[in-house]
mmCIF file of C-alpha atoms and ligand atoms in Angstrom:
data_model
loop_
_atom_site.group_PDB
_atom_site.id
_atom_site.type_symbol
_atom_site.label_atom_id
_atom_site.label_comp_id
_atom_site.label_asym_id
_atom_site.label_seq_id
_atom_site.Cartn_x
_atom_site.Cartn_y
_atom_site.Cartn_z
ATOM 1 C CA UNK A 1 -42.553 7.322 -13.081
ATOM 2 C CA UNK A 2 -41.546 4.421 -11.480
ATOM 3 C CA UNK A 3 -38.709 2.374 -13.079
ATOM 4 C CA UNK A 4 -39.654 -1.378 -13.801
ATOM 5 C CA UNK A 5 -36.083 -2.762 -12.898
ATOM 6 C CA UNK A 6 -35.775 -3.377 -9.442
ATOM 7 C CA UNK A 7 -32.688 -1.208 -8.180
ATOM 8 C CA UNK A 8 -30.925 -2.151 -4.699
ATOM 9 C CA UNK A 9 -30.688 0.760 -2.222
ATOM 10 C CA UNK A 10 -27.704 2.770 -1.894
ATOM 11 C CA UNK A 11 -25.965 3.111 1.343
ATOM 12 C CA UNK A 12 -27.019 6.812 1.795
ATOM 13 C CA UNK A 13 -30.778 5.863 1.074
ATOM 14 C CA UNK A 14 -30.433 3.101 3.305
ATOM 15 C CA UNK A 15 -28.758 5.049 5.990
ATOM 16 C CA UNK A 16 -31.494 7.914 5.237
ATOM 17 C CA UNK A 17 -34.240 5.101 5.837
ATOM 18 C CA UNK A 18 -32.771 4.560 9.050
ATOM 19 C CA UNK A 19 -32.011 7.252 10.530
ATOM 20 C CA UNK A 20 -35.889 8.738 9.477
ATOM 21 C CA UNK A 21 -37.581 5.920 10.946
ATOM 22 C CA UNK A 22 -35.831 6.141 14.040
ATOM 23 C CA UNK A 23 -36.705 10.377 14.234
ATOM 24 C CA UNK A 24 -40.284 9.848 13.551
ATOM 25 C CA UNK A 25 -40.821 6.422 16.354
ATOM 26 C CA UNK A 26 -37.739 6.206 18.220
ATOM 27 C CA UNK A 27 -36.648 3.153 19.514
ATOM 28 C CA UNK A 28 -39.134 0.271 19.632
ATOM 29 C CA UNK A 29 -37.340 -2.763 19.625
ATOM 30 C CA UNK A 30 -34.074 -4.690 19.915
ATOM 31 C CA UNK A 31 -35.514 -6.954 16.306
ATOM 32 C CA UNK A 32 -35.851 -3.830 14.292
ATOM 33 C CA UNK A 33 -32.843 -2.377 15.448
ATOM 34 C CA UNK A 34 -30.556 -5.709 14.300
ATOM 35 C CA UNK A 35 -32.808 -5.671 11.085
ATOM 36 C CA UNK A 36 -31.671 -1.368 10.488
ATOM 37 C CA UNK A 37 -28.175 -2.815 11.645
ATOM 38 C CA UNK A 38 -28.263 -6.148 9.042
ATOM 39 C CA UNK A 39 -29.669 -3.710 5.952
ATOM 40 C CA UNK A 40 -26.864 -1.368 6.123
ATOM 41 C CA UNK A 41 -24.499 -4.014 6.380
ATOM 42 C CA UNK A 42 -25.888 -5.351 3.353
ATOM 43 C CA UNK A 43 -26.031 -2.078 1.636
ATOM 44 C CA UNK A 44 -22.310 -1.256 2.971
ATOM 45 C CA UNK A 45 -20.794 -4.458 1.484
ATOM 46 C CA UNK A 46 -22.682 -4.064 -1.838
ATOM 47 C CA UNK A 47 -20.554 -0.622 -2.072
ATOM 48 C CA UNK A 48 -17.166 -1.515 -2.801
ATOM 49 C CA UNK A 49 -15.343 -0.014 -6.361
ATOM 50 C CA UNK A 50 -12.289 0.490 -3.870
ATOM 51 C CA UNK A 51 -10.908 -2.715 -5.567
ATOM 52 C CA UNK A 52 -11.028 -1.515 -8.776
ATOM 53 C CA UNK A 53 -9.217 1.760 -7.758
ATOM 54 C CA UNK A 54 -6.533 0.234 -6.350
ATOM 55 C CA UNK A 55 -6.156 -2.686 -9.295
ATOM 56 C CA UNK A 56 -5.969 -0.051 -11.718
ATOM 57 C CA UNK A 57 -3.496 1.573 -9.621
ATOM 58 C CA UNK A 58 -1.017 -0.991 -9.238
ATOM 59 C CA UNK A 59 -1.252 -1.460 -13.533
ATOM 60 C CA UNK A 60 -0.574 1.453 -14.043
ATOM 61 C CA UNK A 61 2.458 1.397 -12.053
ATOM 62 C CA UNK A 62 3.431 -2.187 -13.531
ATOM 63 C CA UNK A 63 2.716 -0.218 -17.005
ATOM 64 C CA UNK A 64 4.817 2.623 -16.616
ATOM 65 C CA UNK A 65 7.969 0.183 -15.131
ATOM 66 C CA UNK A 66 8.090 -2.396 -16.881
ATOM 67 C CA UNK A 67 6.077 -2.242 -20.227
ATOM 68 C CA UNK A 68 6.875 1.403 -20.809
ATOM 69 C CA UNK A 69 10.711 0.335 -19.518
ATOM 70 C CA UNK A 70 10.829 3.059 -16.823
ATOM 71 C CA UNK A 71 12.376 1.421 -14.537
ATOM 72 C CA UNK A 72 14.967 1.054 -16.287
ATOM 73 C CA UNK A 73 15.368 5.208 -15.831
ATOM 74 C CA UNK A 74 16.312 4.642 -12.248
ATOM 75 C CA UNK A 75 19.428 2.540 -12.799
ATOM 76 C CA UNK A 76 22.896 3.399 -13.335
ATOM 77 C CA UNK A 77 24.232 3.309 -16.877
ATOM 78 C CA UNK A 78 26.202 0.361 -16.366
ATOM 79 C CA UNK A 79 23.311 -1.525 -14.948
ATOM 80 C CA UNK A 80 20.686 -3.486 -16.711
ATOM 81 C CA UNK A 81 19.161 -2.810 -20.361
ATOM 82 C CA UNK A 82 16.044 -3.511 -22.020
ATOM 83 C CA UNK A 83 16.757 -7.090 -22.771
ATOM 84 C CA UNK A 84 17.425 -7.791 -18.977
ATOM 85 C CA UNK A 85 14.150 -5.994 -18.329
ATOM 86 C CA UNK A 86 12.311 -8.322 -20.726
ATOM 87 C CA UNK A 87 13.475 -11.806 -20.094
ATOM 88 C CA UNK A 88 12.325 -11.095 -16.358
ATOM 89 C CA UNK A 89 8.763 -10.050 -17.508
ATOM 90 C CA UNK A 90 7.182 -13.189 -16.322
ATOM 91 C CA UNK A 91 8.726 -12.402 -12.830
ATOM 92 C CA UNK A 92 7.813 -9.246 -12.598
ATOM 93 C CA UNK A 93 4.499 -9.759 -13.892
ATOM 94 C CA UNK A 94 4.082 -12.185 -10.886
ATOM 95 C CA UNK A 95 4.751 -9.715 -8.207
ATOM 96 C CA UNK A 96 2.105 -7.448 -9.750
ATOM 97 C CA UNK A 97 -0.480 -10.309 -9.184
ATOM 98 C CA UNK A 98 0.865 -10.786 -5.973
ATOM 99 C CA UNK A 99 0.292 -7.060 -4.909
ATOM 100 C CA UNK A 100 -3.042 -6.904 -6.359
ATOM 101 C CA UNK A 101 -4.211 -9.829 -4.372
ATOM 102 C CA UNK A 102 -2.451 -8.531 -1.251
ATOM 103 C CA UNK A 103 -4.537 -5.263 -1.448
ATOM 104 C CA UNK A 104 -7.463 -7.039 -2.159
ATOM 105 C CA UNK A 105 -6.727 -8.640 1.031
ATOM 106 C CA UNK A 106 -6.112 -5.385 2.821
ATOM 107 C CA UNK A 107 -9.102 -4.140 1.595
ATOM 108 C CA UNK A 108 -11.421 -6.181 2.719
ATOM 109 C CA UNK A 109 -10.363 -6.311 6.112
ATOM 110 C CA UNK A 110 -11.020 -2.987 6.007
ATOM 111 C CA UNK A 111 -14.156 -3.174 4.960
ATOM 112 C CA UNK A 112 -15.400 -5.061 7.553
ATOM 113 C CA UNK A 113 -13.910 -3.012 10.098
ATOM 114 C CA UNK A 114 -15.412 0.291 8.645
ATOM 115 C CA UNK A 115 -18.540 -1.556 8.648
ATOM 116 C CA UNK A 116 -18.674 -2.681 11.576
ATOM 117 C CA UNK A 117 -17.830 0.808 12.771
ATOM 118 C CA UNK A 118 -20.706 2.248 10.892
ATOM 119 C CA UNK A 119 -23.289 -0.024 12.435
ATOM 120 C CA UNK A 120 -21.997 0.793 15.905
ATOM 121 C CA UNK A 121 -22.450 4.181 15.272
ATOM 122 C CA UNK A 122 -25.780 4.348 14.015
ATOM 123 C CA UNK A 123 -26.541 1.938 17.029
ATOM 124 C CA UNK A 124 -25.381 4.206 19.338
ATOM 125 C CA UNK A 125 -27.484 6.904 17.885
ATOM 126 C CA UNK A 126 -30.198 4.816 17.740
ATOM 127 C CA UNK A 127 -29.428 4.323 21.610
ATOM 128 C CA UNK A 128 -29.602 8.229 22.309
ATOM 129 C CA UNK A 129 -32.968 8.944 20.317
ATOM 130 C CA UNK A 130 -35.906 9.371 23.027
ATOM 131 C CA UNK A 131 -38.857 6.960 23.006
ATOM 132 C CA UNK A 132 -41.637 8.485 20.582
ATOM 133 C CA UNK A 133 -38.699 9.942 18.153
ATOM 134 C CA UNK A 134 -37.021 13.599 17.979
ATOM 135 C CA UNK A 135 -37.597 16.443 15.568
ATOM 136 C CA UNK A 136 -34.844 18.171 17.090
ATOM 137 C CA UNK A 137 -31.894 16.357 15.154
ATOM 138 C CA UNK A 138 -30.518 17.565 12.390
ATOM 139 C CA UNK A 139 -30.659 14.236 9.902
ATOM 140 C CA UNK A 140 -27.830 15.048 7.250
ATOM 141 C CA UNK A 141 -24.993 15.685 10.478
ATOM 142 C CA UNK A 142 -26.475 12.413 11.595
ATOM 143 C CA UNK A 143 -26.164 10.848 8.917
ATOM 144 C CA UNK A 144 -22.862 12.594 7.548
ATOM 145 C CA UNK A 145 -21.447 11.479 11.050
ATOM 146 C CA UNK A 146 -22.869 7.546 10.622
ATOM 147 C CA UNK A 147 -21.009 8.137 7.431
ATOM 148 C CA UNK A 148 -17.922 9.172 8.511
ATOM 149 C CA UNK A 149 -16.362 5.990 9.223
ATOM 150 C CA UNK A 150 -17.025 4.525 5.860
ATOM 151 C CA UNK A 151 -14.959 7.791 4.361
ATOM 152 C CA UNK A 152 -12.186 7.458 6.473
ATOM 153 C CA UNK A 153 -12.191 3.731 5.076
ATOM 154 C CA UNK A 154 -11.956 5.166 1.172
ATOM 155 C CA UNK A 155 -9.053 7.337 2.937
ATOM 156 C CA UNK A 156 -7.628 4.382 4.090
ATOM 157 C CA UNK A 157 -7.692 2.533 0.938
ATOM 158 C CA UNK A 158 -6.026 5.092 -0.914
ATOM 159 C CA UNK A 159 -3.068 4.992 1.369
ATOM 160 C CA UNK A 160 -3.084 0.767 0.724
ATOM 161 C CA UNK A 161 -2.948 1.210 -2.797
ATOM 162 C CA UNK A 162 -0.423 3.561 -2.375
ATOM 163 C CA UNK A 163 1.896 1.593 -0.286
ATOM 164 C CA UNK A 164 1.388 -1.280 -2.770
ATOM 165 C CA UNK A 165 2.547 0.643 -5.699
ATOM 166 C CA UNK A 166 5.517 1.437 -3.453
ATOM 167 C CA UNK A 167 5.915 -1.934 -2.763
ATOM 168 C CA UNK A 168 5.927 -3.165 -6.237
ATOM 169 C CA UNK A 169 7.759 -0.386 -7.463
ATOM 170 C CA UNK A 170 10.729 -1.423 -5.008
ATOM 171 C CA UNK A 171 10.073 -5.343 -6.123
ATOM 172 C CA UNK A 172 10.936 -4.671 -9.852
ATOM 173 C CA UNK A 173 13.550 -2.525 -8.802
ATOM 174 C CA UNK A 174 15.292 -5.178 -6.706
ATOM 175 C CA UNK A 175 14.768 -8.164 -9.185
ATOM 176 C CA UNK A 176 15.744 -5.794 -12.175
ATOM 177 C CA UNK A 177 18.916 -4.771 -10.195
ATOM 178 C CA UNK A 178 20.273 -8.516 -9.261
ATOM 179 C CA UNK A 179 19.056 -10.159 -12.801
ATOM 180 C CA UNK A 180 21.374 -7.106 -13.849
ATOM 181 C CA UNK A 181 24.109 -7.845 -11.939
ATOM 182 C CA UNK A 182 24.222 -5.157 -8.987
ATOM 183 C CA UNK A 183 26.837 -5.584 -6.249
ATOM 184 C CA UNK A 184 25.713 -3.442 -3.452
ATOM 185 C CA UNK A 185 22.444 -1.602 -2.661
ATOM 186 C CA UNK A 186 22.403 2.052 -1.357
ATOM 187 C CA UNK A 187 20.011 2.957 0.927
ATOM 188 C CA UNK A 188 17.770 6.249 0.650
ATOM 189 C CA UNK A 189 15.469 7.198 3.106
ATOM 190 C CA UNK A 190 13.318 10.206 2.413
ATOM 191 C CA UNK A 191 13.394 12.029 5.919
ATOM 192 C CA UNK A 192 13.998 15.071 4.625
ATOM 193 C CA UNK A 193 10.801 15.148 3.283
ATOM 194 C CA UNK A 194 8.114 17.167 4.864
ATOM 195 C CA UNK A 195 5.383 15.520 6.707
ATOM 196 C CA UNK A 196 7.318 12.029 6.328
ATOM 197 C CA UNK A 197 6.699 10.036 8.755
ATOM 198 C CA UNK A 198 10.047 8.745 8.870
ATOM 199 C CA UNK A 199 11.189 5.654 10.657
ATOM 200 C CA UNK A 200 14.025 6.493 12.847
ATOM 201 C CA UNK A 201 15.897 3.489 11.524
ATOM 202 C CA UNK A 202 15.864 3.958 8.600
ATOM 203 C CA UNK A 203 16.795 7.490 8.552
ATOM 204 C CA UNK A 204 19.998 5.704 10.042
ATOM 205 C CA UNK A 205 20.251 3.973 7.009
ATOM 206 C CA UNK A 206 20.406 6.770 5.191
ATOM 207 C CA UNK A 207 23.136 6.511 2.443
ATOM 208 C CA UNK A 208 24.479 3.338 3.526
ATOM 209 C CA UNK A 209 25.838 0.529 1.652
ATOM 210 C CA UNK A 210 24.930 -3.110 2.328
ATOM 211 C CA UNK A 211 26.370 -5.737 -0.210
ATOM 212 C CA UNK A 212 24.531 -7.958 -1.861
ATOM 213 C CA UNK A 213 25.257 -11.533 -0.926
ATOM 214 C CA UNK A 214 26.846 -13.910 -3.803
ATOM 215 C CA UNK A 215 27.880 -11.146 -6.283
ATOM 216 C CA UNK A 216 29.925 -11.977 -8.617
ATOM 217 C CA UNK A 217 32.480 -9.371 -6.915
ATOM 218 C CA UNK A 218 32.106 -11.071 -3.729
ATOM 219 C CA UNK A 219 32.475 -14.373 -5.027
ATOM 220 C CA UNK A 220 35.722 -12.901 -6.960
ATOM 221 C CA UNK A 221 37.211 -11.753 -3.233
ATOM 222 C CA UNK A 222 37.525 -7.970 -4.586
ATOM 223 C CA UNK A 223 34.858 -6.768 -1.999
ATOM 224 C CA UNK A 224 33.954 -6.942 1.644
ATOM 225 C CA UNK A 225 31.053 -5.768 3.839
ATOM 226 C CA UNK A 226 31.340 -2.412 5.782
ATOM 227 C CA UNK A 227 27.719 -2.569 6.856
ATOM 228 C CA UNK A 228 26.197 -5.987 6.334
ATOM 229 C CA UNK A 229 24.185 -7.518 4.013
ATOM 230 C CA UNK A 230 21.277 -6.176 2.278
ATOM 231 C CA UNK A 231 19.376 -10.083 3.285
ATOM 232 C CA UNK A 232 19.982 -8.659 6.839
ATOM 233 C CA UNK A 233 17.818 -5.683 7.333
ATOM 234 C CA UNK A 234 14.691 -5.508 5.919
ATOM 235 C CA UNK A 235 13.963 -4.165 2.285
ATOM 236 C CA UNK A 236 13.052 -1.302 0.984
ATOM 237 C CA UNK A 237 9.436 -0.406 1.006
ATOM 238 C CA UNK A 238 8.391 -3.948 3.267
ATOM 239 C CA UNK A 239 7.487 -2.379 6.050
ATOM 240 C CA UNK A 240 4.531 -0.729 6.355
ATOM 241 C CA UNK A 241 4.289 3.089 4.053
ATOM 242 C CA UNK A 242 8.078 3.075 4.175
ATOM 243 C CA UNK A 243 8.840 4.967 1.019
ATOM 244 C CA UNK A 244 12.559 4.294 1.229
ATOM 245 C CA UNK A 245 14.491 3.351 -1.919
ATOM 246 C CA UNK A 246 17.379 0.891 -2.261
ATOM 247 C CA UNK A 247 19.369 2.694 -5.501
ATOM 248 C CA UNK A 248 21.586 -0.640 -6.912
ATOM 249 C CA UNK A 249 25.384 -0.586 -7.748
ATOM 250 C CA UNK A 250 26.978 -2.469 -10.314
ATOM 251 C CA UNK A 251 31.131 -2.114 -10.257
ATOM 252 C CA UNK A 252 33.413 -2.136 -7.393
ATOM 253 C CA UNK A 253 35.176 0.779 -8.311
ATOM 254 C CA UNK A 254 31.634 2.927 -7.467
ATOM 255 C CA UNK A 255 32.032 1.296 -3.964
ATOM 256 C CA UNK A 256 34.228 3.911 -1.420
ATOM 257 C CA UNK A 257 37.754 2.461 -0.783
ATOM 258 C CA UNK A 258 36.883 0.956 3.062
ATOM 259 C CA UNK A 259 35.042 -1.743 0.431
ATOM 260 C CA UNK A 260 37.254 -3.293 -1.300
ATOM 261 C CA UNK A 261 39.391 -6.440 -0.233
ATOM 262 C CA UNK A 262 43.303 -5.813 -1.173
ATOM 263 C CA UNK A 263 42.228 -7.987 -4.126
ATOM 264 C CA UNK A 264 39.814 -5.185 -4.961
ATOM 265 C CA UNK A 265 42.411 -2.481 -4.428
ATOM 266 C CA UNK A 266 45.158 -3.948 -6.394
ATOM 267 C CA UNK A 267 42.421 -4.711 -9.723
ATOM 268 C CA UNK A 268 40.767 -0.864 -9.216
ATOM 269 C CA UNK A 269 42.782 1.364 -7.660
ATOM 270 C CA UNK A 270 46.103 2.536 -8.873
HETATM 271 ZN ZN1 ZN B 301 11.670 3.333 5.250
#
């Protein structure tokens, strides 16, 4: 029985419309060809919960950080507390809207590009179909193939919201870590990991120390910088899928010796 609410056609039916009308007639003309092309454009763009994925994603990481207090788990026990973490709620709570609108962002530029990938496949299918149509072709690979480029695009998005969680992650860890009062940031890079597609700079960076500029321990003369600033190189987790961490410090004396000024030396070492 045939519903009475008009319901808008899927991508796969659409696609499946296409790719049958094409087998049975072949190609007949360059005007229904855009028209094929403009309906599963249409249809493509009406299919996006991507969005949604990746919002609810990114709250769930702001959830688990900062309203659950994990982040706090990650720092030192002289570093920050649960006070610190809550008077900087309204900060932190600003970087998750800005992540959320940057992968909103993301995602719709790929979205067009998988889209426009789509339509130049089925185009170029369209293109190899003989005059009169085919029987010959099998019309799920066709269409699974058609397809393919919109799946890789969900496979892309995953790896956006990903890297924005990352991102976020790293941005409550930094503003939690100087509203706490860290000193220095250590630098891990996860290169050991398997399958990490590590960059080779960073994997230089590996364990290093790079000071935070206008400490309070700086400011007091009792340390100096071995390797730079952290303002120097860029963070942890900006460029592009680098899952590398920077894991704060808080007192001079966790700093090795080669960091302290002879200020520093006389206050913490005996
Ligand atoms: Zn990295």
């Amino acid at each position: 029985m045939a519903s009475k609410t008009y319901r808008k056609k899927t991508l796969y039916e659409t696609l499946t419309d296409a790719i049958n009308y094409y087998i049975d007639r072949g190609w007949d003309s360059e005007k229904s060809l855009l028209s094929w092309s403009n309906k599963l454009r249409i249809a493509a763009n009406r299919e996006n919960d991507n969005l949604d994925v990746t919002r609810n994603h990114l709250k769930a990481v702001y959830r688990r950080l900062v309203i659950d207090g994990g982040a706090l788990r990650d720092q030192p026990v002289d570093g920050p507390n649960r006070i610190t973490l809550n008077n900087i709620k309204p900060d932190l709570r600003r970087e998750l809207d800005k992540r959320i609108f940057m992968a909103a962002d993301l995602i719709k530029l790929n979205r067009e590009t998988a889209i426009n990938k789509t339509v130049q496949r089925f185009q170029g299918w369209v293109s190899s179909v003989p005059p009169g149509g085919t029987s010959a072709v099998d019309r799920n690979a066709q269409k699974q193939a058609i397809k393919s480029s919109l799946m890789e695009q969900s496979f892309i998005n995953r790896r956006v919201a990903i890297d924005q969680g990352h991102k976020l992650a790293s941005a409550v860890t930094h503003i939690l870590s100087i509203q706490g009062g860290a000193i220095a940031f250590q630098w891990h890079s996860n290169w050991r990991r398997p399958g990490y597609n590590f960059r080779v700079d960073h994997k230089d960076r590996d364990d290093l120390i790079y000071l935070i500029r206008g400490s309070w321990a700086l400011e007091k003369g009792l340390i100096k910088p071995v390797y730079g600033y952290y303002d120097e190189i860029t963070a942890a987790g900006e460029e592009v899928f680098c899952s590398c961490k920077a894991l704060p410090i808080y007192a001079p004396q966790k700093l090795p010796l080669e960091f302290l000024t002879e200020k520093g030396r006389l206050e913490f070492v005996n």
